[in-house]
Each structure stands twice: as structure tokens, then as C-alpha cells.
Amino acid sequence: MNFPFLGKRREESRVHDAEGIGELLADCDLLRSQALREGVRLDDSVLSLEQLDQVLPRWRGDEEILSWLGNDAGLYLGTVIVRTVPGAVWAIRSDGQPVVRLASGREFDVVANGHAWAEDGVPELSQLYGEVAEG
């Protein structure tokens, strides 16, 4: 709630800071813990995406975990893209959805891609990365 007579509300500086947004989105705690249980260390590399694609999807029977993991998988994919593809940055759409924007202006809804991967394993995260990295 905003009361004009109280003055401007103090906003968290990380909300408008691209690096701060990236750090918040890179957490992906559930995915990181699931991957570690399977012996996969998520180090924000393309190789780690390939290793994630090989993990046996034990989570598919649990709807709650599936949803969280889909979010995390998408955010992790976005993190790898932003950290390895020149000119790629995080952007927040008007509906609040985080997307990755390439230098060309093209946007990718990585969270939707993460949900598809968590639910069906297709398309693979490494395949999506390859499509984005090509431009």
C-alpha cells in the first residue's frame, strides 16, 4: 500500500540492479540440491546443463517438487546463458516473468522451458542452450 503523505517507499536496490537480479535468480536451491544428490555439481557451465539432462527424473511423481524444480531448471538455464553468452541479460517482463534477452533483442522464457524439461525432459536444457547461443 502506498500512502503519498509518507513519502516515497524505500525500494530494495537489488530489484533494479541487473547483477543483483541475476544473483537472486541464480539461487535455484532445490535444483542444486537434487543435482548434488545425483553427483552433478552445478557450476553455471554448459557442461553442467548436459549433466542435468542425464539425471534420472525421480521428481516427476511429486507435483509440488515438479513445479519448483521446473522454475529452478529454467532459472538455472537462464543463469548459464547470461553468464556465458555475450550480451545476454536478465529482464523482467511487465507480467513479472523473468526472461533472458539476447543482444539482438530476442527474448527467451527460460522458466517455461524449465517446466517443460522437468515434466517431460524435452527439450533438453543443453539443446535449448545451443539454440540460444547460436543467436
XYZ file of N, CA and C in Angstrom:
405
model
N 0.843 -1.170 0.000
C 0.000 0.000 0.000
C 0.889 1.233 0.000
N 0.542 2.238 -0.781
C 1.355 3.434 -0.918
C 0.577 4.638 -0.407
N 1.085 5.264 0.626
C 0.481 6.482 1.169
C 1.368 7.653 0.770
N 0.909 8.535 -0.136
C 1.748 9.614 -0.640
C 2.267 10.539 0.461
N 1.517 10.713 1.516
C 1.956 11.634 2.576
C 3.103 11.067 3.399
N 3.397 9.774 3.240
C 4.510 9.174 3.962
C 5.815 9.277 3.184
N 5.744 9.810 1.988
C 6.939 9.930 1.161
C 7.143 8.666 0.356
N 8.211 8.652 -0.428
C 8.495 7.501 -1.274
C 8.880 6.313 -0.413
N 8.345 5.169 -0.819
C 8.727 3.935 -0.137
C 10.127 3.560 -0.583
N 10.871 3.082 0.338
C 12.233 2.667 0.031
C 12.201 1.337 -0.712
N 12.777 1.293 -1.900
C 12.817 0.078 -2.701
C 14.168 -0.587 -2.542
N 14.150 -1.899 -2.527
C 15.402 -2.639 -2.433
C 16.222 -2.388 -3.690
N 17.473 -1.986 -3.526
C 18.291 -1.614 -4.675
C 18.543 -2.785 -5.619
N 18.518 -4.027 -5.133
C 18.784 -5.182 -5.984
C 17.689 -5.390 -7.025
N 16.505 -4.844 -6.762
C 15.395 -5.034 -7.690
C 15.700 -4.405 -9.037
N 16.407 -3.297 -9.050
C 16.700 -2.586 -10.290
C 18.124 -2.835 -10.785
N 18.866 -3.617 -10.093
C 20.251 -3.883 -10.416
C 20.343 -5.220 -11.151
N 20.765 -5.197 -12.423
C 20.801 -6.414 -13.236
C 21.651 -7.503 -12.580
N 22.779 -7.135 -11.993
C 23.623 -8.128 -11.344
C 22.928 -8.691 -10.112
N 22.254 -7.823 -9.361
C 21.510 -8.269 -8.188
C 20.384 -9.207 -8.563
N 19.675 -8.887 -9.646
C 18.609 -9.763 -10.128
C 19.206 -11.117 -10.514
N 20.306 -11.074 -11.221
C 20.965 -12.312 -11.643
C 21.353 -13.177 -10.460
N 21.863 -12.567 -9.406
C 22.253 -13.321 -8.220
C 21.040 -13.938 -7.536
N 19.954 -13.191 -7.461
C 18.726 -13.733 -6.865
C 18.188 -14.907 -7.678
N 18.182 -14.771 -8.989
C 17.638 -15.811 -9.853
C 18.546 -17.035 -9.939
N 19.820 -16.863 -9.645
C 20.782 -17.966 -9.756
C 20.747 -18.919 -8.564
N 20.002 -18.588 -7.526
C 19.991 -19.439 -6.328
C 19.606 -20.882 -6.645
N 18.441 -21.112 -7.190
C 17.991 -22.436 -7.653
C 18.296 -23.546 -6.643
N 17.997 -23.298 -5.372
C 18.393 -24.211 -4.300
C 17.885 -25.640 -4.467
N 16.614 -25.805 -4.842
C 16.069 -27.157 -4.976
C 16.788 -27.923 -6.084
N 16.965 -27.282 -7.225
C 17.655 -27.954 -8.332
C 19.085 -28.290 -7.938
N 19.755 -27.362 -7.293
C 21.147 -27.614 -6.900
C 21.235 -28.797 -5.933
N 20.309 -28.888 -4.976
C 20.363 -29.999 -4.020
C 19.996 -31.319 -4.704
N 18.995 -31.326 -5.585
C 18.629 -32.542 -6.321
C 19.798 -33.011 -7.186
N 20.433 -32.079 -7.866
C 21.557 -32.426 -8.736
C 22.721 -32.988 -7.922
N 23.007 -32.360 -6.795
C 24.117 -32.813 -5.957
C 23.881 -34.238 -5.457
N 22.628 -34.571 -5.131
C 22.296 -35.944 -4.718
C 22.610 -36.948 -5.818
N 22.540 -36.492 -7.053
C 22.826 -37.356 -8.208
C 24.279 -37.245 -8.658
N 25.091 -36.510 -7.899
C 26.509 -36.382 -8.222
C 26.835 -35.325 -9.257
N 25.884 -34.419 -9.522
C 26.100 -33.363 -10.506
C 26.296 -32.045 -9.765
N 27.433 -31.422 -9.994
C 27.719 -30.118 -9.385
C 27.364 -29.036 -10.390
N 26.458 -28.163 -10.009
C 26.037 -27.084 -10.901
C 26.981 -25.899 -10.731
N 27.837 -25.714 -11.729
C 28.860 -24.671 -11.677
C 28.611 -23.577 -12.717
N 27.375 -23.478 -13.187
C 26.965 -22.465 -14.163
C 27.655 -22.629 -15.517
N 27.989 -23.872 -15.851
C 28.648 -24.143 -17.130
C 27.702 -24.887 -18.069
N 28.043 -24.866 -19.341
C 27.283 -25.604 -20.344
C 27.362 -27.108 -20.057
N 28.512 -27.578 -19.608
C 28.680 -28.994 -19.277
C 27.688 -29.414 -18.190
N 27.443 -28.548 -17.220
C 26.506 -28.905 -16.151
C 25.081 -29.058 -16.696
N 24.723 -28.308 -17.742
C 23.411 -28.493 -18.380
C 23.329 -29.879 -19.013
N 24.400 -30.301 -19.668
C 24.442 -31.629 -20.278
C 24.321 -32.713 -19.210
N 24.986 -32.504 -18.068
C 24.910 -33.478 -16.986
C 23.507 -33.521 -16.382
N 22.854 -32.380 -16.257
C 21.478 -32.349 -15.757
C 20.539 -33.123 -16.673
N 20.757 -33.023 -17.962
C 19.922 -33.742 -18.923
C 20.004 -35.253 -18.726
N 21.081 -35.739 -18.112
C 21.276 -37.175 -17.909
C 20.756 -37.672 -16.563
N 20.314 -36.767 -15.687
C 19.835 -37.154 -14.358
C 18.493 -37.872 -14.486
N 18.359 -38.972 -13.766
C 17.111 -39.719 -13.740
C 16.035 -38.863 -13.062
N 14.904 -38.618 -13.712
C 13.880 -37.699 -13.199
C 13.008 -38.307 -12.092
N 13.566 -38.489 -10.909
C 12.846 -39.088 -9.784
C 11.733 -38.177 -9.255
N 11.749 -36.913 -9.631
C 10.804 -35.923 -9.117
C 9.456 -35.933 -9.825
N 9.335 -36.603 -10.921
C 8.124 -36.499 -11.749
C 6.862 -36.989 -11.060
N 6.952 -37.774 -10.015
C 5.775 -38.248 -9.307
C 5.256 -37.277 -8.261
N 5.981 -36.213 -7.996
C 5.607 -35.258 -6.946
C 5.307 -33.903 -7.582
N 4.030 -33.553 -7.677
C 3.597 -32.318 -8.344
C 4.215 -31.064 -7.733
N 4.312 -31.025 -6.405
C 4.864 -29.833 -5.755
C 6.335 -29.649 -6.107
N 7.090 -30.713 -6.003
C 8.519 -30.634 -6.353
C 8.673 -30.348 -7.842
N 7.840 -30.955 -8.660
C 7.905 -30.761 -10.103
C 7.799 -29.283 -10.472
N 6.865 -28.581 -9.852
C 6.682 -27.163 -10.142
C 7.891 -26.333 -9.711
N 8.364 -26.567 -8.500
C 9.540 -25.830 -8.012
C 10.764 -26.142 -8.853
N 10.922 -27.413 -9.168
C 12.089 -27.817 -9.940
C 12.051 -27.239 -11.351
N 10.854 -27.164 -11.928
C 10.718 -26.535 -13.242
C 11.157 -25.085 -13.222
N 10.736 -24.363 -12.180
C 11.178 -22.969 -12.031
C 12.692 -22.903 -11.914
N 13.235 -23.724 -11.015
C 14.682 -23.714 -10.801
C 15.450 -24.085 -12.070
N 14.966 -25.086 -12.797
C 15.653 -25.505 -14.019
C 15.690 -24.371 -15.035
N 14.566 -23.662 -15.167
C 14.525 -22.525 -16.082
C 15.444 -21.402 -15.650
N 15.441 -21.116 -14.356
C 16.306 -20.050 -13.853
C 17.779 -20.438 -13.976
N 18.073 -21.722 -13.780
C 19.456 -22.168 -13.948
C 19.885 -22.072 -15.409
N 19.018 -22.502 -16.306
C 19.312 -22.368 -17.739
C 19.583 -20.898 -18.067
N 18.737 -20.012 -17.585
C 18.931 -18.582 -17.814
C 20.243 -18.081 -17.240
N 20.586 -18.568 -16.061
C 21.846 -18.165 -15.422
C 23.043 -18.556 -16.281
N 23.032 -19.789 -16.791
C 24.138 -20.247 -17.648
C 24.202 -19.394 -18.909
N 23.056 -19.105 -19.502
C 23.035 -18.286 -20.718
C 23.601 -16.900 -20.435
N 23.118 -16.252 -19.377
C 23.554 -14.890 -19.057
C 25.049 -14.849 -18.756
N 25.560 -15.895 -18.126
C 26.979 -15.892 -17.743
C 27.914 -16.328 -18.863
N 27.372 -16.930 -19.935
C 28.274 -17.450 -20.967
C 28.017 -16.919 -22.379
N 26.854 -16.348 -22.637
C 26.549 -15.833 -23.972
C 26.732 -14.311 -23.956
N 27.672 -13.797 -24.731
C 27.920 -12.355 -24.746
C 26.650 -11.557 -25.072
N 26.385 -10.547 -24.253
C 25.249 -9.658 -24.476
C 23.931 -10.139 -23.890
N 23.887 -11.366 -23.370
C 22.653 -11.886 -22.769
C 22.483 -11.285 -21.375
N 21.254 -10.855 -21.069
C 20.949 -10.257 -19.772
C 19.586 -10.741 -19.296
N 19.383 -10.651 -17.996
C 18.066 -10.914 -17.430
C 17.188 -9.699 -17.663
N 15.920 -9.941 -17.904
C 14.922 -8.882 -17.998
C 13.660 -9.396 -17.307
N 12.899 -8.498 -16.755
C 11.640 -8.852 -16.119
C 10.521 -8.263 -16.974
N 9.666 -9.149 -17.515
C 8.548 -8.684 -18.332
C 7.537 -7.954 -17.457
N 6.617 -7.262 -18.101
C 5.602 -6.499 -17.366
C 4.731 -7.399 -16.495
N 4.619 -8.697 -16.836
C 3.836 -9.623 -16.014
C 4.655 -10.219 -14.872
N 5.906 -9.771 -14.728
C 6.764 -10.223 -13.637
C 7.590 -11.455 -13.951
N 7.437 -12.020 -15.130
C 8.161 -13.223 -15.522
C 9.599 -12.870 -15.921
N 10.589 -13.536 -15.302
C 11.972 -13.301 -15.737
C 12.227 -13.985 -17.072
N 12.884 -13.285 -17.958
C 13.255 -13.815 -19.270
C 14.705 -13.452 -19.535
N 15.302 -14.138 -20.481
C 16.656 -13.800 -20.909
C 16.531 -13.045 -22.226
N 17.171 -11.890 -22.284
C 17.172 -11.089 -23.507
C 18.579 -11.119 -24.097
N 18.632 -11.493 -25.371
C 19.909 -11.520 -26.083
C 20.247 -10.132 -26.611
N 21.477 -9.949 -27.025
C 21.918 -8.665 -27.570
C 21.067 -8.274 -28.778
N 20.540 -9.247 -29.502
C 19.697 -8.982 -30.670
C 18.311 -8.467 -30.285
N 17.970 -8.555 -28.985
C 16.652 -8.144 -28.517
C 15.687 -9.311 -28.384
N 16.064 -10.445 -28.892
C 15.219 -11.646 -28.790
C 15.129 -12.091 -27.331
N 13.915 -12.488 -26.893
C 13.705 -12.908 -25.510
C 13.353 -14.385 -25.440
N 13.808 -15.027 -24.358
C 13.517 -16.433 -24.113
C 12.891 -16.589 -22.740
N 11.734 -17.242 -22.708
C 11.053 -17.538 -21.455
C 11.660 -18.827 -20.907
N 12.762 -18.682 -20.219
C 13.505 -19.840 -19.746
C 12.744 -20.620 -18.682
N 11.865 -19.956 -17.925
C 11.095 -20.659 -16.903
C 10.113 -21.633 -17.563
N 9.453 -21.212 -18.619
C 8.562 -22.122 -19.350
C 9.356 -23.307 -19.889
N 10.555 -23.047 -20.394
C 11.417 -24.130 -20.881
C 11.827 -25.059 -19.741
N 12.095 -24.496 -18.577
C 12.464 -25.308 -17.414
C 11.330 -26.223 -16.985
N 10.102 -25.718 -17.037
C 8.946 -26.552 -16.690
C 8.788 -27.704 -17.682
N 8.958 -27.424 -18.964
C 8.852 -28.472 -19.983
C 9.911 -29.544 -19.748
N 11.113 -29.118 -19.411
C 12.198 -30.074 -19.145
C 11.882 -30.924 -17.912
N 11.426 -30.285 -16.834
C 11.134 -31.019 -15.603
C 9.996 -32.019 -15.809
N 9.009 -31.647 -16.606
C 7.844 -32.511 -16.820
C 8.123 -33.649 -17.802
N 8.824 -33.351 -18.888
C 8.994 -34.331 -19.963
C 10.436 -34.636 -20.342
N 11.370 -33.800 -19.909
C 12.760 -33.979 -20.306
C 13.067 -33.472 -21.701
N 12.054 -32.891 -22.338
C 12.207 -32.414 -23.710
C 11.652 -31.001 -23.796
N 12.315 -30.087 -24.431
C 13.661 -30.231 -24.974
C 14.697 -30.246 -23.853
N 15.822 -30.832 -24.138
C 16.905 -30.889 -23.164
C 17.447 -29.483 -22.911
N 17.909 -29.253 -21.692
C 18.455 -27.941 -21.334
C 19.660 -27.587 -22.206
N 20.517 -28.572 -22.458
C 21.700 -28.298 -23.285
C 21.303 -27.972 -24.722
N 20.243 -28.584 -25.211
C 19.755 -28.287 -26.558
C 19.220 -26.852 -26.612
N 18.463 -26.452 -25.603
C 17.950 -25.087 -25.549
C 19.091 -24.086 -25.498
N 20.097 -24.407 -24.694
C 21.256 -23.528 -24.615
C 21.891 -23.372 -25.995
N 22.061 -24.476 -26.705
C 22.671 -24.433 -28.035
C 21.892 -23.552 -28.988
N 20.556 -23.641 -28.936
C 19.724 -22.799 -29.805
C 19.894 -21.320 -29.467
N 19.952 -21.005 -28.186
C 20.094 -19.609 -27.756
C 21.486 -19.095 -28.099
N 22.508 -19.900 -27.851
C 23.889 -19.473 -28.076
C 24.175 -19.212 -29.550
N 23.456 -19.888 -30.426
C 23.634 -19.661 -31.865
C 23.136 -18.308 -32.290
N 22.245 -17.735 -31.512
C 21.771 -16.386 -31.833
C 20.355 -16.389 -32.108
